XYZ file of C-alpha atoms in Angstrom:
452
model
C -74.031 108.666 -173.917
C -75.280 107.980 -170.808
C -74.553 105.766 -167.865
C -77.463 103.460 -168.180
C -76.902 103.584 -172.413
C -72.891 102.654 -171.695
C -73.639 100.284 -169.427
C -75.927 98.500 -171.731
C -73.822 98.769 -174.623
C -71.455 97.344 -172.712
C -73.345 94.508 -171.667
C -74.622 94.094 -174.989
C -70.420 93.655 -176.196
C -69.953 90.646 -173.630
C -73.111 89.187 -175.135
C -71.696 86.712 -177.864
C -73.656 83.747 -176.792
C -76.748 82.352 -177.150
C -79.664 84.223 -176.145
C -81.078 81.614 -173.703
C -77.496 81.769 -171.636
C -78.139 81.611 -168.244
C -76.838 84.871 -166.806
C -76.210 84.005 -162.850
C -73.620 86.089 -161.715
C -70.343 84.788 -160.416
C -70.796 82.598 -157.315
C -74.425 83.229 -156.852
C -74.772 81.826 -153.398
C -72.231 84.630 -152.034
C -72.821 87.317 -154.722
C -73.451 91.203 -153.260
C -73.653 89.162 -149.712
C -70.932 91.385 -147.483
C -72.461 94.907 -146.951
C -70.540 98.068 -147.476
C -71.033 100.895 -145.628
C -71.870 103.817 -148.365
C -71.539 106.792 -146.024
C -68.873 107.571 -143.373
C -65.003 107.328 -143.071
C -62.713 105.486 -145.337
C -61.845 103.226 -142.569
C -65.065 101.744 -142.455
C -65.232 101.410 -146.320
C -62.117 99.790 -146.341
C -62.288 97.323 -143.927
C -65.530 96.677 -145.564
C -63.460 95.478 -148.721
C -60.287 93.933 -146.414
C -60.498 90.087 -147.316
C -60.623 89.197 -151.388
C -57.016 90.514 -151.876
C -55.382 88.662 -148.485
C -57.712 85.422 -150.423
C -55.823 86.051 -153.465
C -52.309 86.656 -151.883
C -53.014 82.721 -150.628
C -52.108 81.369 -153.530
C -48.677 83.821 -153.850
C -47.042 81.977 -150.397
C -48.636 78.293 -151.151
C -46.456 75.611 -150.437
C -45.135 75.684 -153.722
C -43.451 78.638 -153.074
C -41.339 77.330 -150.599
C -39.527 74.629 -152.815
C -38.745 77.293 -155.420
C -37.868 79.688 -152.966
C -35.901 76.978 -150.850
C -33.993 75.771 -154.247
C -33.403 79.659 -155.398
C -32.013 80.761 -152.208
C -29.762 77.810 -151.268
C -28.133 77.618 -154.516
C -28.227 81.083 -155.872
C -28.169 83.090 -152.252
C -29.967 86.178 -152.467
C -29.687 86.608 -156.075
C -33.671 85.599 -157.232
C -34.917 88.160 -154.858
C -34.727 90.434 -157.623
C -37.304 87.614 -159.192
C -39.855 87.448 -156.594
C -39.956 91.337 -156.514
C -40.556 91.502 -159.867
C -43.165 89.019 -160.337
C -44.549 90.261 -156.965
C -45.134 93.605 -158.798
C -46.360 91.695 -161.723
C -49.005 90.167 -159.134
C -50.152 93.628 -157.943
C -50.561 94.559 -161.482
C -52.646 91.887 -162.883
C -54.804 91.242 -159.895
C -55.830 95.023 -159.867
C -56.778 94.353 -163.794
C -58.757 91.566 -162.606
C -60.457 93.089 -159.511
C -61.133 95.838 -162.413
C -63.031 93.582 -164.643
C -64.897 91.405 -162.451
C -66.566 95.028 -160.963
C -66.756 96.868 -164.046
C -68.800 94.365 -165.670
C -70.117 92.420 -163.877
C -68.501 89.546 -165.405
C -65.789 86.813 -163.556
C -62.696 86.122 -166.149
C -64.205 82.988 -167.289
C -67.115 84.025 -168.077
C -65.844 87.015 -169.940
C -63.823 84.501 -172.454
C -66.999 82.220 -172.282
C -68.862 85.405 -173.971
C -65.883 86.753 -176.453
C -64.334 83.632 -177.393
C -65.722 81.055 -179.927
C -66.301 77.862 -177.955
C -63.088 75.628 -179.358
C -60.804 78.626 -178.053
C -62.722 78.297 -174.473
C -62.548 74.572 -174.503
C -58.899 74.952 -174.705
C -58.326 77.886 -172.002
C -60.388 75.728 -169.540
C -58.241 72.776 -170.358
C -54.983 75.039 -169.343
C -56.840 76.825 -166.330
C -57.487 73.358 -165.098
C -54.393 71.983 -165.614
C -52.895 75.005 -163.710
C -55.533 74.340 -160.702
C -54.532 70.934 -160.822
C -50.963 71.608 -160.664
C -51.713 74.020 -157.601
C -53.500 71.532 -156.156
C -50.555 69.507 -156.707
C -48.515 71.724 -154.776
C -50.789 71.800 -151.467
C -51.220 67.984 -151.396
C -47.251 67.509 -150.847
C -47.047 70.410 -148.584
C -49.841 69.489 -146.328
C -48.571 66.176 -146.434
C -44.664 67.080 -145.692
C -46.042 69.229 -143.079
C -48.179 66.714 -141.372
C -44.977 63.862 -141.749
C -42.695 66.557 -140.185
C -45.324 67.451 -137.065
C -47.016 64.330 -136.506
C -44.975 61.665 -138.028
C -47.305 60.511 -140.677
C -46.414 58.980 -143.899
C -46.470 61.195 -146.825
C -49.114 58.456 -147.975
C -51.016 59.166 -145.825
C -51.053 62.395 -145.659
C -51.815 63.088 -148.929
C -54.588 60.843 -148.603
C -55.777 62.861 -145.675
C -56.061 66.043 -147.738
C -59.341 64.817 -149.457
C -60.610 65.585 -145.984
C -60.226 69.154 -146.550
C -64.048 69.681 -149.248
C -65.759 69.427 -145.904
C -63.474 72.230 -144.357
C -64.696 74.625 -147.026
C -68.043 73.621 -146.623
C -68.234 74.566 -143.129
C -66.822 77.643 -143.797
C -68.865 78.557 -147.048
C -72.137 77.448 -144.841
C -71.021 80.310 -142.332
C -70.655 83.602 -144.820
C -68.106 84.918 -146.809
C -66.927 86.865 -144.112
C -65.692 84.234 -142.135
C -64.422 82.123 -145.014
C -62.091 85.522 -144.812
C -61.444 85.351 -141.578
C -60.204 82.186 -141.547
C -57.775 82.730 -144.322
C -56.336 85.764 -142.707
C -56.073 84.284 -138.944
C -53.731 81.519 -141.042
C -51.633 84.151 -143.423
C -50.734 85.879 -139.794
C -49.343 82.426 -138.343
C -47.198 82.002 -141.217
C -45.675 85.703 -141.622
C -45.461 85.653 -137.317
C -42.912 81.672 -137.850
C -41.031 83.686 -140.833
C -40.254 86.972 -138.643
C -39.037 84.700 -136.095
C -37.046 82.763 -138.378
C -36.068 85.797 -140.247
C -34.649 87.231 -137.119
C -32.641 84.107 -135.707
C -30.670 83.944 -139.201
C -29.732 87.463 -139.265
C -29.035 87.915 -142.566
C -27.083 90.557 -143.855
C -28.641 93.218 -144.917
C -26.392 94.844 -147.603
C -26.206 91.551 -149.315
C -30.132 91.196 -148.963
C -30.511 94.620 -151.026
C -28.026 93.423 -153.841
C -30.385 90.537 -154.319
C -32.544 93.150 -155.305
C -30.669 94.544 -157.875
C -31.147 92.246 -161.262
C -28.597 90.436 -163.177
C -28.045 88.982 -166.350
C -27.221 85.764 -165.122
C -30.258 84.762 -164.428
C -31.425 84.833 -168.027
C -28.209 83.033 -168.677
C -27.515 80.235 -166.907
C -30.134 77.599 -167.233
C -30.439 76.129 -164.031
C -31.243 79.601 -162.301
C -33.747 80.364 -165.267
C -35.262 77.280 -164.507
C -35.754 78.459 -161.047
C -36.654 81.784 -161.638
C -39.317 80.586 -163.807
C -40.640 78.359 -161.072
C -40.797 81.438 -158.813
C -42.894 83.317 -161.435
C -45.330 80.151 -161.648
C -45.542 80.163 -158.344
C -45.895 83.702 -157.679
C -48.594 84.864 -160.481
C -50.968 82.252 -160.140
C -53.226 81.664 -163.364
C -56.295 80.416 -161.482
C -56.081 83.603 -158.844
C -56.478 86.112 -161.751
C -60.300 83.913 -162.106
C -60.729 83.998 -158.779
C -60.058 87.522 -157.997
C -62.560 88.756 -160.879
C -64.902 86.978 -159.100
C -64.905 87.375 -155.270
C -64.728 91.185 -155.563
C -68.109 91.206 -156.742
C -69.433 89.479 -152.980
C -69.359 93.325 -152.007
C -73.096 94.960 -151.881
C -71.489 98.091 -153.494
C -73.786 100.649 -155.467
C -74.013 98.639 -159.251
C -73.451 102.470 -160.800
C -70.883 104.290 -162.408
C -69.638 105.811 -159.219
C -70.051 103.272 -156.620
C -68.150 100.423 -159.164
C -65.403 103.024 -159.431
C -65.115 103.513 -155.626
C -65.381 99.900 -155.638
C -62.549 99.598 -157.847
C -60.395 101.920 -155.804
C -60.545 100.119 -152.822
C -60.432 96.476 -153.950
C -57.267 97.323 -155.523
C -55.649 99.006 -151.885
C -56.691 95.615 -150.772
C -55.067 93.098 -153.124
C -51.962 95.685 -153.430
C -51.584 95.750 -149.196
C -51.869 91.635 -149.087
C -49.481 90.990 -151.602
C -46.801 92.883 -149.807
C -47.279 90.471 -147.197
C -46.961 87.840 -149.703
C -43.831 89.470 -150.892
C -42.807 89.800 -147.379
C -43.220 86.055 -146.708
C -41.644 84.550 -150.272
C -38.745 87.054 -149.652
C -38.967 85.678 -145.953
C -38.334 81.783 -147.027
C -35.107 82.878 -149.589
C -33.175 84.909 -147.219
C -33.719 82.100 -144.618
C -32.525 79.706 -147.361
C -30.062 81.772 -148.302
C -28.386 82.416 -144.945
C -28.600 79.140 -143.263
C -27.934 76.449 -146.487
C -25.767 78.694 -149.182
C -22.552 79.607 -147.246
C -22.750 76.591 -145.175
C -22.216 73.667 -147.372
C -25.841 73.040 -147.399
C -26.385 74.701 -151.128
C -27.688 71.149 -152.315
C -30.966 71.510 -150.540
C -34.289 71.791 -152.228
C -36.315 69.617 -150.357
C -38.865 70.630 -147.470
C -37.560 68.109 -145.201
C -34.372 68.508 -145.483
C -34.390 72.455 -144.828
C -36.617 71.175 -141.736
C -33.846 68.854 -140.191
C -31.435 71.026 -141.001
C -32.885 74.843 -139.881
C -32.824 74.468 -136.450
C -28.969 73.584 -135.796
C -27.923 75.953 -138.109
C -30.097 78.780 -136.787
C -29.506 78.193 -133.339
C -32.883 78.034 -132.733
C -34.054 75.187 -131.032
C -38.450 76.102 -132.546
C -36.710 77.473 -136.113
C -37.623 73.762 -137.618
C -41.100 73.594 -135.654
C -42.239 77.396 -136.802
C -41.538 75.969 -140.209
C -43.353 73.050 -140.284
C -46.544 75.060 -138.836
C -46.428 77.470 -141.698
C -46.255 74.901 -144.188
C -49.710 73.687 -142.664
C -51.437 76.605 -142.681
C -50.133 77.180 -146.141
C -51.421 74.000 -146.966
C -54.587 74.346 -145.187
C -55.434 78.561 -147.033
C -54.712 76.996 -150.459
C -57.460 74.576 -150.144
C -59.977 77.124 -150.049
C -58.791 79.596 -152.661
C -57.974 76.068 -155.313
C -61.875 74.846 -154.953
C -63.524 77.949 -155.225
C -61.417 78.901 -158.470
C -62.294 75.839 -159.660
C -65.457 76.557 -159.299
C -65.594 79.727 -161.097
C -63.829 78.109 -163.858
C -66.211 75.617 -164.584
C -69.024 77.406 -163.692
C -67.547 80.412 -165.826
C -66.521 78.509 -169.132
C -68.827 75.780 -169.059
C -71.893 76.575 -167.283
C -71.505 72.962 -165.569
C -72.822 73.212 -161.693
C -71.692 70.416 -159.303
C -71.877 70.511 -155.413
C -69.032 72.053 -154.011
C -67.699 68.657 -151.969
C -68.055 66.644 -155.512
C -65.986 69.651 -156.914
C -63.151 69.393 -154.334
C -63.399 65.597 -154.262
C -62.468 65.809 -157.749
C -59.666 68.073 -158.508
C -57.958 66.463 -155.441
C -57.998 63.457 -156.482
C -56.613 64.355 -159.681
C -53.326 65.897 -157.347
C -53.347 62.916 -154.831
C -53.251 59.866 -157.192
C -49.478 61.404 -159.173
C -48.165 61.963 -155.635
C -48.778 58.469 -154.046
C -47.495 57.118 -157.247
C -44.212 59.082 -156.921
C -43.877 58.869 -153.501
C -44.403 54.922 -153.736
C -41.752 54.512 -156.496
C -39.133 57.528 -155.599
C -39.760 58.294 -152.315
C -39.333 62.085 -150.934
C -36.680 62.991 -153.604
C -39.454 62.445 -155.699
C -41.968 64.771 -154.000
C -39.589 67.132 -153.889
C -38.819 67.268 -158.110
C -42.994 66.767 -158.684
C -43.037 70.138 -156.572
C -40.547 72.057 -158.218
C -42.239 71.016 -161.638
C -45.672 71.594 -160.934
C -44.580 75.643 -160.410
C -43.047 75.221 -163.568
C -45.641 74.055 -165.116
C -48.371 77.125 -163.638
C -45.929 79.246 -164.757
C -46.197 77.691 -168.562
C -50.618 78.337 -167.902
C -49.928 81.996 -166.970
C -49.959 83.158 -170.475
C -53.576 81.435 -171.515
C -55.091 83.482 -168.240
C -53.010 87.190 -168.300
C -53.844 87.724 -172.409
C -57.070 87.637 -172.418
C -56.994 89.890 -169.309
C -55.256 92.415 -170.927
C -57.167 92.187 -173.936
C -60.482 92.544 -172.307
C -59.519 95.621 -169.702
C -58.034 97.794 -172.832
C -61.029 97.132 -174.940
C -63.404 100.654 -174.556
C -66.362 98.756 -175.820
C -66.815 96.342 -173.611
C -65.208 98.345 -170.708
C -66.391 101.737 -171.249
C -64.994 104.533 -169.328
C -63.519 101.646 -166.805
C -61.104 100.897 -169.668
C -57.482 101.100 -167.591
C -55.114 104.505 -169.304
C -52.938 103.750 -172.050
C -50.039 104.172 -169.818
C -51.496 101.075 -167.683
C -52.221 99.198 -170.908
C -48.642 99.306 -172.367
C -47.013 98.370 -169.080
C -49.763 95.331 -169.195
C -48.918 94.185 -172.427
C -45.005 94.449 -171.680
C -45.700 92.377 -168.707
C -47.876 89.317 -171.071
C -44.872 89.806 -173.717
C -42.073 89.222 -170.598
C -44.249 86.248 -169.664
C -44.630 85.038 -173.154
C -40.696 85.136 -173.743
C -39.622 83.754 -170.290
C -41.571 80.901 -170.984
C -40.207 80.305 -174.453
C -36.587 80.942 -173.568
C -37.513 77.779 -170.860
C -39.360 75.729 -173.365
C -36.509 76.274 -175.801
C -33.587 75.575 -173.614
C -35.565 72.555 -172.190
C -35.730 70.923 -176.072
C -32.580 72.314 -177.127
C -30.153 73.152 -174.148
């Protein structure tokens, strides 16, 4: 068979709908807009790709992160660093199965299901892909607005009422190019790893008992209350929505649509996503062991809220900026997840349900949806309250992960509608052993949240 015959068989195999489907590609107005050099040293052609994977790796350090991480490492020390390796590696996995399908095809994750599933099945993934962008979103309102009380003294309110602010931010941005959407997100993941080596290197952890944390152990299957947080690191760490996202913004490359230039395309996409998640398991790692070494040992192991480990970093560090550095990465934690939250919602809804609405009425939306439950907490329970909504919203990403990794899996190891992209049968067991680990952690929670 040849290329141009497998190519459209293989379009022919996504093509379940109707025949009058309108067949845009994933985010038109950016689509094949960042040119890549086809000639000359890999340097070149990878800086060319540099960006989608440090956009993805957003949404592994988002300020829900850092209440998991804060809770894990000030109860448990560095014991759930085993955890946030392991679903770090998870990450790297199932965004380079996603970067795989969105070039191979042509086709963004939701519009893939859109094309293989019948339309009650979509109706329901949507509903949990939106429920897990809402429960991001969730997560970036009470960071953003912690961050702004801790730096600027405004109520959490109002900060979370300040947020909506942040469509027009993207806008800008988006109006600019793609590139410097990018560059933006980038210039903001440096200021946050830069505060956590600092931090990192005031605590002094040790290092021996760093690389034990490593090492797994059975008690965190076992005891409930580290499951619990484990799970929320998972959540927090494999994001749902990025798995969308990613399938889509690795198509805004301008490389050859052919056999060989998707599979160069492939091969570099996936060196960047794998390259920014280290530095996303860098920084998660980063927030533990500070956890860990200034609150567990030091009577402090009671802490799991964002202001607390605030007031509390500096005089234990002995380092008079520790708190300040912390409250600035919050913000620009706060401030990258914006942009990588609306665009996968866009994608979503664009990719499921062919519905097109401006970008600001988008944004507008889906943060309102995440602003109204946290002024109602924070009205009636006041920061405690922020601080449990946060914890639960990972959990509750974590509980979506399942609805968004199968039918990834399923779609990269089928050969007829992936051709010879289809991913080894080595890669496909370990992808299916990584859904099934999924599947069970999140019944073992659901179970001993009924039952236990």
């Amino acid at each position: 068979m040849t290329q141009i015959q497998e190519a459209t068989a293989r379009q022919r195999a996504w093509k379940f709908a109707s025949p009058d489907e309108d067949d845009r590609p994933s985010l038109p107005e950016v689509n094949a807009t960042v040119m890549v050099p086809h000639t000359g040293s890999w340097i070149r052609r990878l800086i060319a790709f540099i960006g989608p994977g440090y956009m993805i790796s957003v949404g592994y350090m988002d300020p829900g992160n850092w209440a998991t991480d804060l809770a894990g490492g000030a109860q448990f020390g560095y014991t759930l660093l085993t955890v946030i390796m392991l679903s770090n590696l998870m990450a790297i996995l199932l965004q380079a199965l996603s970067a795989r399908l969105g070039i191979a095809t042509g086709r963004d994750l939701a519009q893939a299901c859109r094309d293989h599933y019948p339309r009650p099945v979509n109706l329901a993934l949507w509903l949990a892909c939106e429920l897990a962008i809402i429960a991001c979103d969730l997560a970036e309102v009470i960071g953003t607005a912690i961050a702004l009380q801790l730096l600027f003294g405004i109520p959490l309110i109002g900060g979370a009422l300040i947020t909506a602010l942040d469509a027009f931010l993207l806008l800008l941005l988006m109006s600019r190019g793609f590139r410097y959407l990018e560059a933006f997100v980038i210039a903001l993941l440096i200021v946050i790893a830069t505060c956590f080596a600092i931090q990192i290197a005031a605590a002094a952890p040790p290092v021996a008992a760093i690389l034990h944390g490593f090492i797994p152990s059975p008690e965190i299957v076992t005891n409930h209350a580290m499951l619990y947080i484990a799970m929320g690191i998972i959540g927090a760490t494999v994001m749902p929505h990025n798995l969308y996202l990613h399938s889509s913004i690795v198509q805004t490359r301008a490389y050859k649509r052919t056999e060989e230039g998707r599979r160069d395309a492939i091969k570099w996409a996936t060196v960047d996503s794998t390259v920014a998640l280290m530095l996303a398991l860098f920084v998660n790692a980063a927030i533990l062991i500070v956890a860990a070494a200034a609150f567990h040992n030091s009577g402090h192991a009671d802490v799991a809220e964002i202001g607390q480990a605030y007031e509390l970093l500096s005089p234990l560090l002995g380092l008079g900026i520790a708190s300040t550095l912390f409250a600035v990465a919050l913000l620009a934690s706060g401030l990258n997840s914006t942009v990588t939250a609306t665009l996968a919602g866009q994608i979503v809804m664009e990719g499921f349900l062919r519905l097109r609405i401006p970008h600001w009425a988008r944004r507008l939306l889906t943060r309102s949806l995440a602003i109204i439950p946290v002024v109602f907490v924070t009205a009636i329970y006041g920061e405690k309250g922020t601080a449990d909504l946060l914890v639960l919203s990972q959990v509750v990403l974590s509980m979506q992960l399942p609805f968004a990794v199968i039918p990834l899996v399923q779609f990269v190891t089928n050969r007829e509608k992936m051709g010879s992209f289809t991913v080894s049968r080595s890669i496909a067991v370990l992808s299916w052993i990584v859904a099934a680990i999924i599947l069970v952690l999140n019944f073992k929670l659901l179970y001993d949240t009924i039952f236990g």
